[in-house]
Amino acid sequence: MSQFNAPVRRGGGIDVYTGLMFVAFLVLAAGVGLLAMRNMDHSAVGTQSGGPIKLID
């Protein structure tokens, strides 16, 4: 069998590595969201609300 008439694998389902990558993305997104929420709470001063990227003096 040569490389020209070899069977072609088409389609494909979700394998283990794709699932792990998706789970890692969800954990990363949750971490970024939690970090932004904590920064907003920490940078709030009095009646002014803080932002997710506000610098704290």
PDB file of C-alpha atoms in Angstrom:
ATOM      1  CA  MET A   1       0.000   0.000   0.000  1.00  0.00           C
ATOM      2  CA  SER A   2       1.503   3.319  -1.008  1.00  0.00           C
ATOM      3  CA  GLN A   3       0.838   6.701   0.469  1.00  0.00           C
ATOM      4  CA  PHE A   4      -1.414   7.605  -2.439  1.00  0.00           C
ATOM      5  CA  ASN A   5      -4.057   4.949  -1.882  1.00  0.00           C
ATOM      6  CA  ALA A   6      -3.944   4.813   1.918  1.00  0.00           C
ATOM      7  CA  PRO A   7      -7.325   5.126   3.628  1.00  0.00           C
ATOM      8  CA  VAL A   8      -8.161   8.611   4.811  1.00  0.00           C
ATOM      9  CA  ARG A   9      -9.546   9.024   8.282  1.00  0.00           C
ATOM     10  CA  ARG A  10     -12.386  11.493   8.061  1.00  0.00           C
ATOM     11  CA  GLY A  11     -14.468  13.057  10.730  1.00  0.00           C
ATOM     12  CA  GLY A  12     -13.587  12.357  14.253  1.00  0.00           C
ATOM     13  CA  GLY A  13     -15.088  12.596  17.609  1.00  0.00           C
ATOM     14  CA  ILE A  14     -13.927  14.203  20.756  1.00  0.00           C
ATOM     15  CA  ASP A  15     -10.939  12.345  22.112  1.00  0.00           C
ATOM     16  CA  VAL A  16      -9.445  12.464  25.592  1.00  0.00           C
ATOM     17  CA  TYR A  17      -7.093  15.341  24.839  1.00  0.00           C
ATOM     18  CA  THR A  18      -9.840  17.521  23.405  1.00  0.00           C
ATOM     19  CA  GLY A  19     -11.915  16.892  26.518  1.00  0.00           C
ATOM     20  CA  LEU A  20      -8.991  17.741  28.787  1.00  0.00           C
ATOM     21  CA  MET A  21      -8.338  20.931  26.834  1.00  0.00           C
ATOM     22  CA  PHE A  22     -11.991  21.936  27.209  1.00  0.00           C
ATOM     23  CA  VAL A  23     -11.910  21.285  30.975  1.00  0.00           C
ATOM     24  CA  ALA A  24      -8.674  23.282  31.291  1.00  0.00           C
ATOM     25  CA  PHE A  25     -10.283  26.169  29.397  1.00  0.00           C
ATOM     26  CA  LEU A  26     -13.262  26.142  31.781  1.00  0.00           C
ATOM     27  CA  VAL A  27     -10.977  26.169  34.824  1.00  0.00           C
ATOM     28  CA  LEU A  28      -8.944  29.020  33.329  1.00  0.00           C
ATOM     29  CA  ALA A  29     -12.071  31.048  32.538  1.00  0.00           C
ATOM     30  CA  ALA A  30     -13.421  30.493  36.059  1.00  0.00           C
ATOM     31  CA  GLY A  31     -10.083  31.605  37.532  1.00  0.00           C
ATOM     32  CA  VAL A  32      -9.973  34.775  35.452  1.00  0.00           C
ATOM     33  CA  GLY A  33     -13.563  35.577  36.427  1.00  0.00           C
ATOM     34  CA  LEU A  34     -12.865  34.993  40.109  1.00  0.00           C
ATOM     35  CA  LEU A  35      -9.740  37.141  39.949  1.00  0.00           C
ATOM     36  CA  ALA A  36     -11.668  39.982  38.284  1.00  0.00           C
ATOM     37  CA  MET A  37     -14.469  39.790  40.867  1.00  0.00           C
ATOM     38  CA  ARG A  38     -12.014  39.826  43.771  1.00  0.00           C
ATOM     39  CA  ASN A  39     -10.156  42.782  42.254  1.00  0.00           C
ATOM     40  CA  MET A  40     -13.413  44.718  41.866  1.00  0.00           C
ATOM     41  CA  ASP A  41     -14.255  44.091  45.527  1.00  0.00           C
ATOM     42  CA  HIS A  42     -10.751  44.978  46.699  1.00  0.00           C
ATOM     43  CA  SER A  43     -10.416  48.164  44.634  1.00  0.00           C
ATOM     44  CA  ALA A  44     -13.774  49.639  45.695  1.00  0.00           C
ATOM     45  CA  VAL A  45     -13.302  52.818  47.729  1.00  0.00           C
ATOM     46  CA  GLY A  46     -16.274  54.148  49.650  1.00  0.00           C
ATOM     47  CA  THR A  47     -19.143  54.675  47.233  1.00  0.00           C
ATOM     48  CA  GLN A  48     -16.946  54.318  44.127  1.00  0.00           C
ATOM     49  CA  SER A  49     -16.992  50.861  42.712  1.00  0.00           C
ATOM     50  CA  GLY A  50     -13.757  49.332  41.513  1.00  0.00           C
ATOM     51  CA  GLY A  51     -13.162  47.804  38.126  1.00  0.00           C
ATOM     52  CA  PRO A  52     -11.569  44.560  37.048  1.00  0.00           C
ATOM     53  CA  ILE A  53      -8.414  46.351  35.846  1.00  0.00           C
ATOM     54  CA  LYS A  54      -8.309  49.325  38.226  1.00  0.00           C
ATOM     55  CA  LEU A  55      -4.907  49.885  39.817  1.00  0.00           C
ATOM     56  CA  ILE A  56      -4.719  50.160  43.577  1.00  0.00           C
ATOM     57  CA  ASP A  57      -2.421  52.782  45.110  1.00  0.00           C
TER      58      ASP A  57
END
